Short mmCIF file of C-alpha atoms in Angstrom, two decimals:
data_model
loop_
_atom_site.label_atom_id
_atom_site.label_comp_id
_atom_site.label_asym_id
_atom_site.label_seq_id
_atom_site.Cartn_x
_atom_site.Cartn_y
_atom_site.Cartn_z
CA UNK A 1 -15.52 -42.88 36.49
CA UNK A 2 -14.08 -40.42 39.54
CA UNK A 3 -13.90 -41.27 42.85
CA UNK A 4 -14.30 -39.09 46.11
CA UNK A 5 -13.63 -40.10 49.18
CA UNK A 6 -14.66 -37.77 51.99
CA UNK A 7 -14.51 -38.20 55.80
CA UNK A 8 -18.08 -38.78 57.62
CA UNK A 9 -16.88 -39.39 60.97
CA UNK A 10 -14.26 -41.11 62.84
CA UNK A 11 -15.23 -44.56 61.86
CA UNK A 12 -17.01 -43.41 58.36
CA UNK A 13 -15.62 -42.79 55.04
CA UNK A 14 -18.04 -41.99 52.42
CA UNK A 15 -17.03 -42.20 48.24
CA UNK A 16 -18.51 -40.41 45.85
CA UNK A 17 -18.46 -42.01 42.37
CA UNK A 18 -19.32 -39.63 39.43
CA UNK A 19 -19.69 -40.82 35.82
CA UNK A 20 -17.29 -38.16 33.95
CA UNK A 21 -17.51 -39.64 30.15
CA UNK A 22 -19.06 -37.06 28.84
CA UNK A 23 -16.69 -34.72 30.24
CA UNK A 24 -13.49 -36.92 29.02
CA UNK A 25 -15.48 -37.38 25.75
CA UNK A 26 -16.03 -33.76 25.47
CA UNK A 27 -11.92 -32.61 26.07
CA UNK A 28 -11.29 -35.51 23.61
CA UNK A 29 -12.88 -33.74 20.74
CA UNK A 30 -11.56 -30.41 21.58
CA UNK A 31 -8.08 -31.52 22.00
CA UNK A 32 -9.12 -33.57 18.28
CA UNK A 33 -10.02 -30.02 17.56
CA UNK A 34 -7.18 -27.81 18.45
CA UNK A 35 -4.83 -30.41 16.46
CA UNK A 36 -6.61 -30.73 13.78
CA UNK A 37 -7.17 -26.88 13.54
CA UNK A 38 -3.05 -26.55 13.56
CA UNK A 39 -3.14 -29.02 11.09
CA UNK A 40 -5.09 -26.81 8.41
CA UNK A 41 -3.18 -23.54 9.46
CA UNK A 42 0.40 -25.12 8.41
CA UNK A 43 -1.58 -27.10 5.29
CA UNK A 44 -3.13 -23.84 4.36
CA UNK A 45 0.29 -21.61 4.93
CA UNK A 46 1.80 -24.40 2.68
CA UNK A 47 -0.76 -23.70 -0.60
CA UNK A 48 -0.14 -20.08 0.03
CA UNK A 49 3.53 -20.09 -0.29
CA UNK A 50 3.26 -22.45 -3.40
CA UNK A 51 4.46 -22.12 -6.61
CA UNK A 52 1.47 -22.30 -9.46
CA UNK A 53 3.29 -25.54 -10.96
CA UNK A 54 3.52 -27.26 -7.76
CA UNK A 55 0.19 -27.03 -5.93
CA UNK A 56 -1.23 -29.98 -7.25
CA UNK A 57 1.78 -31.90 -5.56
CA UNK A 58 1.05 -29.48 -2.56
CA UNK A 59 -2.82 -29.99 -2.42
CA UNK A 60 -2.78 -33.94 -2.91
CA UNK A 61 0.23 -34.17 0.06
CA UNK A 62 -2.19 -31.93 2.10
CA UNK A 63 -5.06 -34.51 1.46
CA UNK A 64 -2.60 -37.51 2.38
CA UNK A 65 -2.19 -35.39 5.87
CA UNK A 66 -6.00 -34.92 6.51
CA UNK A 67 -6.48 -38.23 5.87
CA UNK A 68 -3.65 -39.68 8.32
CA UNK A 69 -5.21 -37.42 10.86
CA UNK A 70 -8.54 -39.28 10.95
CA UNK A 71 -6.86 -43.03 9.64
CA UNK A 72 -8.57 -42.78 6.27
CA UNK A 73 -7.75 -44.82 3.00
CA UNK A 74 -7.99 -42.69 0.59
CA UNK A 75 -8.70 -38.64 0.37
CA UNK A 76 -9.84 -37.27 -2.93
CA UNK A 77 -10.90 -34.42 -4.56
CA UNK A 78 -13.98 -34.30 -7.39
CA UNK A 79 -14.21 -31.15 -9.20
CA UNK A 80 -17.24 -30.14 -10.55
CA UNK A 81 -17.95 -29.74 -14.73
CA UNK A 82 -18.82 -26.25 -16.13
CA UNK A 83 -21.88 -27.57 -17.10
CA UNK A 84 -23.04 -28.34 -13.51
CA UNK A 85 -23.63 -32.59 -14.70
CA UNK A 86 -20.88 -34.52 -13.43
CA UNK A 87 -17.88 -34.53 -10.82
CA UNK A 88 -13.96 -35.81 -12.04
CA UNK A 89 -11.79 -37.03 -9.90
CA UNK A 90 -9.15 -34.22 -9.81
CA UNK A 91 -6.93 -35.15 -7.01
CA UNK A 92 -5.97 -38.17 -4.94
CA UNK A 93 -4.29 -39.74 -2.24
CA UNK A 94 -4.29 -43.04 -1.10
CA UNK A 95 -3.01 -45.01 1.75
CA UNK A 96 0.82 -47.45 0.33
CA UNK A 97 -0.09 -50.62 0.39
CA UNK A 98 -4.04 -49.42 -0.52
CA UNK A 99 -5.88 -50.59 -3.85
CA UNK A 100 -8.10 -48.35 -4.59
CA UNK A 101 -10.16 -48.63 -7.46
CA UNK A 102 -10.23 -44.99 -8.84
CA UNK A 103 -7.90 -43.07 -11.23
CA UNK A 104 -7.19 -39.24 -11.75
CA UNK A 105 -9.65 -37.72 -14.60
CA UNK A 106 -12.29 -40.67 -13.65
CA UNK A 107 -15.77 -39.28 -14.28
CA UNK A 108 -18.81 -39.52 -11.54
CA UNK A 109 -22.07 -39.02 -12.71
CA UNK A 110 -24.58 -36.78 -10.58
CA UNK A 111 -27.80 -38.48 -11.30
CA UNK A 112 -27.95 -39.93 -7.94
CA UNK A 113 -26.68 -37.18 -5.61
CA UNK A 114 -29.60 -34.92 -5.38
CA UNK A 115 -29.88 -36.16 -1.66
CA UNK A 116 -25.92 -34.46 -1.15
CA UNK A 117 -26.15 -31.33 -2.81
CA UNK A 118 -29.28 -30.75 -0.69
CA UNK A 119 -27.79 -31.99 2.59
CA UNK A 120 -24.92 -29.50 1.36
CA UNK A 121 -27.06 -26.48 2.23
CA UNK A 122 -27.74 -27.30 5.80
CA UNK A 123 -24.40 -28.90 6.73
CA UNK A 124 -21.59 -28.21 4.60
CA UNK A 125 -20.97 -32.19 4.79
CA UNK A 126 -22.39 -35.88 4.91
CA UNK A 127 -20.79 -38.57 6.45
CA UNK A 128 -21.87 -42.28 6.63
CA UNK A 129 -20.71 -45.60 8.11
CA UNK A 130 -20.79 -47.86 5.18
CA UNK A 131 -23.34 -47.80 1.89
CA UNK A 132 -26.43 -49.38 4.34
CA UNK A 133 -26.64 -46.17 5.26
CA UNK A 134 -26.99 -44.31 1.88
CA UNK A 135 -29.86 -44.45 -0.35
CA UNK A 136 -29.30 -47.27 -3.20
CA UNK A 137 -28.92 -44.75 -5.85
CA UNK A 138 -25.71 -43.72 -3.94
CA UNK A 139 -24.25 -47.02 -4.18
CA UNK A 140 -24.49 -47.15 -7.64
CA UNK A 141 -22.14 -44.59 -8.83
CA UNK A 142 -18.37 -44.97 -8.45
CA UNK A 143 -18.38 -42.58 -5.38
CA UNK A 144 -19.00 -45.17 -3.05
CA UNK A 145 -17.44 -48.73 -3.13
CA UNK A 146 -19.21 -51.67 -1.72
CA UNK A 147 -16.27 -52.36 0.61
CA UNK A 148 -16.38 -48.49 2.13
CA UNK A 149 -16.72 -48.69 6.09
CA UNK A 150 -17.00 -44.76 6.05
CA UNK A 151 -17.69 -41.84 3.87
CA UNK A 152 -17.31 -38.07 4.24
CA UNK A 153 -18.10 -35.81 1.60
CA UNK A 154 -17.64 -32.05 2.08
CA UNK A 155 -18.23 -29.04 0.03
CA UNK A 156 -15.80 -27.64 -2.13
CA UNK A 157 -16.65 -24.18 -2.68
CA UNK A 158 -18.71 -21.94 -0.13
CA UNK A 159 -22.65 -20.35 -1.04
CA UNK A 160 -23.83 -20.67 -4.96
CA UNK A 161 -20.63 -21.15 -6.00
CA UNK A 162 -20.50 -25.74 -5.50
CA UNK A 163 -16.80 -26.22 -7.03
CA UNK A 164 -16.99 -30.31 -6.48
CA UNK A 165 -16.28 -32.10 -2.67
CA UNK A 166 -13.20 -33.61 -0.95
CA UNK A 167 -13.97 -36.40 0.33
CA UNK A 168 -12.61 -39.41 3.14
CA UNK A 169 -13.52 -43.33 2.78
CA UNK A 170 -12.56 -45.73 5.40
CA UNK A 171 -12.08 -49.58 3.74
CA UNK A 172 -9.33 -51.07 6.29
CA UNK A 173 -9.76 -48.97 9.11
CA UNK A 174 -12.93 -48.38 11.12
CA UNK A 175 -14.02 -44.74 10.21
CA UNK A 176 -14.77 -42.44 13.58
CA UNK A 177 -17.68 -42.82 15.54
CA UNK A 178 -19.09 -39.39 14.96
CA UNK A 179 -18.65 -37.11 12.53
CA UNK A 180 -18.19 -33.97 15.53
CA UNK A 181 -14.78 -33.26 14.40
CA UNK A 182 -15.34 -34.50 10.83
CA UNK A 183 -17.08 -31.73 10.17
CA UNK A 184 -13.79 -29.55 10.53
CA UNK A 185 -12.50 -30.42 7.57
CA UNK A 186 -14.61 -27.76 5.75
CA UNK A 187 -11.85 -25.34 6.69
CA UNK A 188 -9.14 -27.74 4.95
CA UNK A 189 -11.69 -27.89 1.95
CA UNK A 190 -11.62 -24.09 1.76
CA UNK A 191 -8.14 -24.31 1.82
CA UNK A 192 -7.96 -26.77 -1.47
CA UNK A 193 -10.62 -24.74 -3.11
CA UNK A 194 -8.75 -21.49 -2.86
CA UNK A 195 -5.30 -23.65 -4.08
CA UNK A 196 -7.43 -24.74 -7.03
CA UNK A 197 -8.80 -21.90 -8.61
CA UNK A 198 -4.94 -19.90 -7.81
CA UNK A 199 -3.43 -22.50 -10.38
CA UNK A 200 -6.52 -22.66 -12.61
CA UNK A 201 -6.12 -18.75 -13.16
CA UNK A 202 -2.18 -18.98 -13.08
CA UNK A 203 -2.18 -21.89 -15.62
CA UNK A 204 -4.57 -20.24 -18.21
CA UNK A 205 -2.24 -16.28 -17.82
CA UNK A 206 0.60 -18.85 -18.53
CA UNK A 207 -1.02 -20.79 -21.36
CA UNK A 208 -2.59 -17.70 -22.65
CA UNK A 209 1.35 -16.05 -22.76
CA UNK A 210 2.65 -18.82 -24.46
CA UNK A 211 -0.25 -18.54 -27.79
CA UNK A 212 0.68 -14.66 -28.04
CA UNK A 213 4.16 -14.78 -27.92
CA UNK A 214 3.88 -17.37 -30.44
CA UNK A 215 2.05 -15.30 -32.25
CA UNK A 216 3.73 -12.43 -31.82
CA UNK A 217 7.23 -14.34 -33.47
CA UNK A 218 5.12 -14.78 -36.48
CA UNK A 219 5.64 -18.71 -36.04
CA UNK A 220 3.56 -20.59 -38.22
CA UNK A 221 -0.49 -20.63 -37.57
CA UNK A 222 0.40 -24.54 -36.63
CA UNK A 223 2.29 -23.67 -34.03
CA UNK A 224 -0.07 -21.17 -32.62
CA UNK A 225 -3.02 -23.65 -32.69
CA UNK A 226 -1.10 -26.62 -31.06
CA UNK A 227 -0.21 -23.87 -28.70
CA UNK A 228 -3.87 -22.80 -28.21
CA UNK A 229 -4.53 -27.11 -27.86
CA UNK A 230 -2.01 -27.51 -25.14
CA UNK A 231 -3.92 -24.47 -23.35
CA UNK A 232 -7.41 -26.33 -23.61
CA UNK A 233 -5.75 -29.44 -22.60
CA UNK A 234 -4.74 -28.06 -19.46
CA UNK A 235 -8.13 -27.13 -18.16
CA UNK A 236 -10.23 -29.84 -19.86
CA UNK A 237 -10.28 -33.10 -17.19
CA UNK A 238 -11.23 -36.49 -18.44
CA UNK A 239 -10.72 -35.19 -22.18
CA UNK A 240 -8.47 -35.58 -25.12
CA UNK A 241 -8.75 -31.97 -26.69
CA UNK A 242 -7.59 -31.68 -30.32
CA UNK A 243 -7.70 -28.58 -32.69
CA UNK A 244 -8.93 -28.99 -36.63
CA UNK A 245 -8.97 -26.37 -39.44
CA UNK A 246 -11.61 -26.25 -41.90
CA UNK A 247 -10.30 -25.85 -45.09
CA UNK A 248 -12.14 -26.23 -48.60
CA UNK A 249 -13.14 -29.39 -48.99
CA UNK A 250 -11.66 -31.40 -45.98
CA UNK A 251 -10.54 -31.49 -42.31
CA UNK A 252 -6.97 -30.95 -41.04
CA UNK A 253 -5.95 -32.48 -37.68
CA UNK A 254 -3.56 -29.79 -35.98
CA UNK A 255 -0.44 -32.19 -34.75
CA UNK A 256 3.46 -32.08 -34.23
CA UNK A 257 3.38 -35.58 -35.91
CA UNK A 258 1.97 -35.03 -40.55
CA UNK A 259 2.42 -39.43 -40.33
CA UNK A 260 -0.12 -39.44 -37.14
CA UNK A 261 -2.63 -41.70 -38.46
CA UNK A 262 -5.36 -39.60 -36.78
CA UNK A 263 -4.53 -36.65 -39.34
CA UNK A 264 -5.55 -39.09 -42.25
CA UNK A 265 -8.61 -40.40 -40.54
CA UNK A 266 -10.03 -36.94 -39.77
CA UNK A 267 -8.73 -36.03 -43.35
CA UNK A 268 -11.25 -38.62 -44.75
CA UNK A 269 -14.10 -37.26 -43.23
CA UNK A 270 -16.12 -35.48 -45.45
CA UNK A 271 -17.59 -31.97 -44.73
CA UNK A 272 -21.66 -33.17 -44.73
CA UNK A 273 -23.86 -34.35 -41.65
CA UNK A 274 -22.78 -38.04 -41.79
CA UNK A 275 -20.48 -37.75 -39.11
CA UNK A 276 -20.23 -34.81 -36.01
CA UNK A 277 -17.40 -32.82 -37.27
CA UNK A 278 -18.85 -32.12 -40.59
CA UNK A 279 -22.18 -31.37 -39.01
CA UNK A 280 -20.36 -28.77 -36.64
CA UNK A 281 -19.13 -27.22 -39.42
CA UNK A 282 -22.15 -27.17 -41.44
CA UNK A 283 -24.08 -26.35 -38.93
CA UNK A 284 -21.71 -23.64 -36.77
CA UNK A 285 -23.65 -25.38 -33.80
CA UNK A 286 -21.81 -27.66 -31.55
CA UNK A 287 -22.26 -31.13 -31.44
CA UNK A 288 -22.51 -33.67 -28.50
CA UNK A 289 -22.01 -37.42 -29.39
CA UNK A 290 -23.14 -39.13 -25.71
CA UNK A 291 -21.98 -42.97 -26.44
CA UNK A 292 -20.24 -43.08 -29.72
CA UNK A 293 -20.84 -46.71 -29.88
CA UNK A 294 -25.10 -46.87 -30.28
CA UNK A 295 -25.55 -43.30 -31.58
CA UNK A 296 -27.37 -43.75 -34.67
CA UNK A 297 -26.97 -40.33 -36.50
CA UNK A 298 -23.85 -41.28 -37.27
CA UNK A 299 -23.22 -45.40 -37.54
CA UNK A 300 -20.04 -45.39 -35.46
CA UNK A 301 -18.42 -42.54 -37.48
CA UNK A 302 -17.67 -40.72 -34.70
CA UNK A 303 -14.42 -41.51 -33.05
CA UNK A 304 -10.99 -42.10 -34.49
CA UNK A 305 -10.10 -44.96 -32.21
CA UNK A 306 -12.47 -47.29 -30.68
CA UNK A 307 -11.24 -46.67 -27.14
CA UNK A 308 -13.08 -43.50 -27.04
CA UNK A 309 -16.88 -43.20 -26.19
CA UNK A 310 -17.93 -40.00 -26.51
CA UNK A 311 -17.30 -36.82 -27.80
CA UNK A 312 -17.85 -33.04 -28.08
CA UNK A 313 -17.29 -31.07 -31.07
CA UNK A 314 -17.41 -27.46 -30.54
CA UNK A 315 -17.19 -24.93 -34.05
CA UNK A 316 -14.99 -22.06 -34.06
CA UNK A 317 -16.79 -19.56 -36.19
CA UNK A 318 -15.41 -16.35 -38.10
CA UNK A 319 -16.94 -13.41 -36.42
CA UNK A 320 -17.39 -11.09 -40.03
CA UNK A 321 -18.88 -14.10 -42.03
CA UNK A 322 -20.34 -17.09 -39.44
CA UNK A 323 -18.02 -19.30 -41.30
CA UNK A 324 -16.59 -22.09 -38.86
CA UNK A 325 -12.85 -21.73 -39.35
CA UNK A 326 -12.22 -24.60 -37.04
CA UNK A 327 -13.32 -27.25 -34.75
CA UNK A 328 -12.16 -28.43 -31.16
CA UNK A 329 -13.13 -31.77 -30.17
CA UNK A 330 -13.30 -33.21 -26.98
CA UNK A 331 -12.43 -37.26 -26.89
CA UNK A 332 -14.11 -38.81 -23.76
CA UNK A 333 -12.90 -42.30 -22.42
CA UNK A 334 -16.19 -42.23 -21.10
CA UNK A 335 -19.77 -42.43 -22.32
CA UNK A 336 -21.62 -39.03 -21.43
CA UNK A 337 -18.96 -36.42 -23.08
CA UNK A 338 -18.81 -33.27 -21.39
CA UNK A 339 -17.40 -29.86 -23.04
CA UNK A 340 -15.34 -28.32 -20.21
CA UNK A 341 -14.24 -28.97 -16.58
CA UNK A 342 -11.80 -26.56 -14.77
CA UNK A 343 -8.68 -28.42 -14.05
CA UNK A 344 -5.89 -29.69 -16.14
CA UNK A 345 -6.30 -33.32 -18.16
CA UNK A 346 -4.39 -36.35 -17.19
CA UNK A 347 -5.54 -38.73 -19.68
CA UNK A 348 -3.43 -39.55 -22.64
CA UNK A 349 -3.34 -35.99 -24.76
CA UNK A 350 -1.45 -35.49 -28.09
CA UNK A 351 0.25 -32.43 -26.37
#
């Protein structure tokens, strides 16, 4: 409230009260505004001036300072699969002390989110106070946890081009009123995106160096495929990638390690259409094994260790002849394999 007080006579005094909340409200936000704009510039300047190797540090310490700003839990990044079907966790930052119950390379599925990607095309972002106010579909994936007081979830990526969301979720602190100057971080979002796809392109020029100079030494073909697996590895999230030959009459497991036990399992497997790598090969057609557990084509044959669930085996095929030289294969932790997602892996690899 303001008070006026203005003479009315000698003996009079009038005061003039005037309700002024929406005018403190409104130089609230764009003071909220202004900081948080500076806030982006110096993140953004930051990513710019960033080595390749060290924007992941960069872009998750960025997240940690958007989500101070607003007194978030946790800040995360999904990035979107090739194939358009599911979101990994890429990036994330959580409040010390904080137990959050999600890990880098964790898979999302995006059965449920028609209602976002939609909402996406008129706002850029959706924010909600808690899961009563999502649909129930949207409290069913891993996105949103029960104990959330607060969402945000804003576009990664700018027109067609839908590269994943960053995203805010309040559990121990009470998330803002309004989302008026939520909405602002679209520009840090931009900011990550841009970050992302610098040491996507930087990582593959490197990876792709290190295969032809490899070759180029005349090293052993070994060497070049274990080079060519670390490359995939890099750019395949939520995936163990490993490289096979195809050679007469059996499979050979490309490793640093002849005693892995892996080489002798995949060694066993014979070249027919009992299990999915022999069927790639006989075939040339890739092969998608969704839950490697109840997938009856192949009886549980489909997965040297039991702690994968699903995989994808893709044929590398001679260009003069069609023969499949080779086979890259794609373990999944999870159920629901997917072939390709565009940042690096950071579950357990053999590179």
């Amino acid at each position: 409230m303001e008070a006026r007080f203005v003479p009315a006579s000698s003996h009079e005094v009038l005061c003039i009260v005037r309700d002024i909340t929406d005018r403190h409200r409104a130089e609230q936000a764009l003071a909220e505004q202004v900081a948080f704009e500076a806030l982006v510039t110096a993140i953004s300047t930051r990513l710019i001036s960033c080595a390749p190797g060290a924007l992941d540090a960069a872009i998750v310490a960025g997240l940690g300072e958007i989500a101070g700003f607003f007194a978030a839990d946790t800040a995360f990044i999904d990035e979107l699969s090739a194939d358009g079907g599911t979101l990994h966790l890429s990036h994330l930052w959580t409040r010390p002390g904080h137990e959050g119950g999600r890990w880098r390379g964790q898979r999302v599925d995006l059965a449920g989110f028609g209602w976002l990607t939609a909402r996406f095309e008129r706002t850029g972002h959706v924010f909600a106070r808690g899961p009563r106010h999502l649909p129930p579909e949207a409290t069913e994936t891993s996105l949103v946890g029960a104990d959330d007081l607060g969402v945000l979830w804003v576009r990664l990526g700018a027109g067609g081009d839908l590269a994943g969301v960053v995203g805010l979720t309040w559990t121990s602190h009470e998330p803002p009123a309004t989302d008026e100057v939520l909405g602002l971080v679209r520009f840090a979002a931009d900011a990550f995106h841009g970050a992302i796809r610098r040491r996507s392109v930087a990582l593959l020029a490197e990876g792709q160096a290190e295969v032809f100079e490899a070759i180029a030494r005349s090293e052993p073909v070994a060497t070049a495929l274990l080079g060519a697996g670390q490359l995939l590895a890099r750019h395949t999230l939520g995936a163990t990638v490993l490289v096979i030959t195809v050679g007469e009459d059996r499979l050979d497991l490309v490793a640093e390690d002849v005693d892995d036990p892996w080489v002798s399992w995949f060694a066993e497997r014979p070249l027919d259409l009992a299990n999915p790598y022999g069927q790639a090969v006989v075939t040339g057609e890739p092969v998608v094994v969704a839950d490697a557990l109840s997938d009856p084509r192949f009886g549980g044959d489909a997965v040297p260790e039991p702690s994968f669930r699903s995989v994808s085996v893709l044929p590398v095929r001679s260009p003069r002849d069609g023969r499949t030289l080779a086979l890259i294969a794609l373990l999944g932790a999870e159920p629901a394999a997917t072939t390709r997602a565009p940042a690096c892996a950071t579950r357990p690899s053999p590179w």
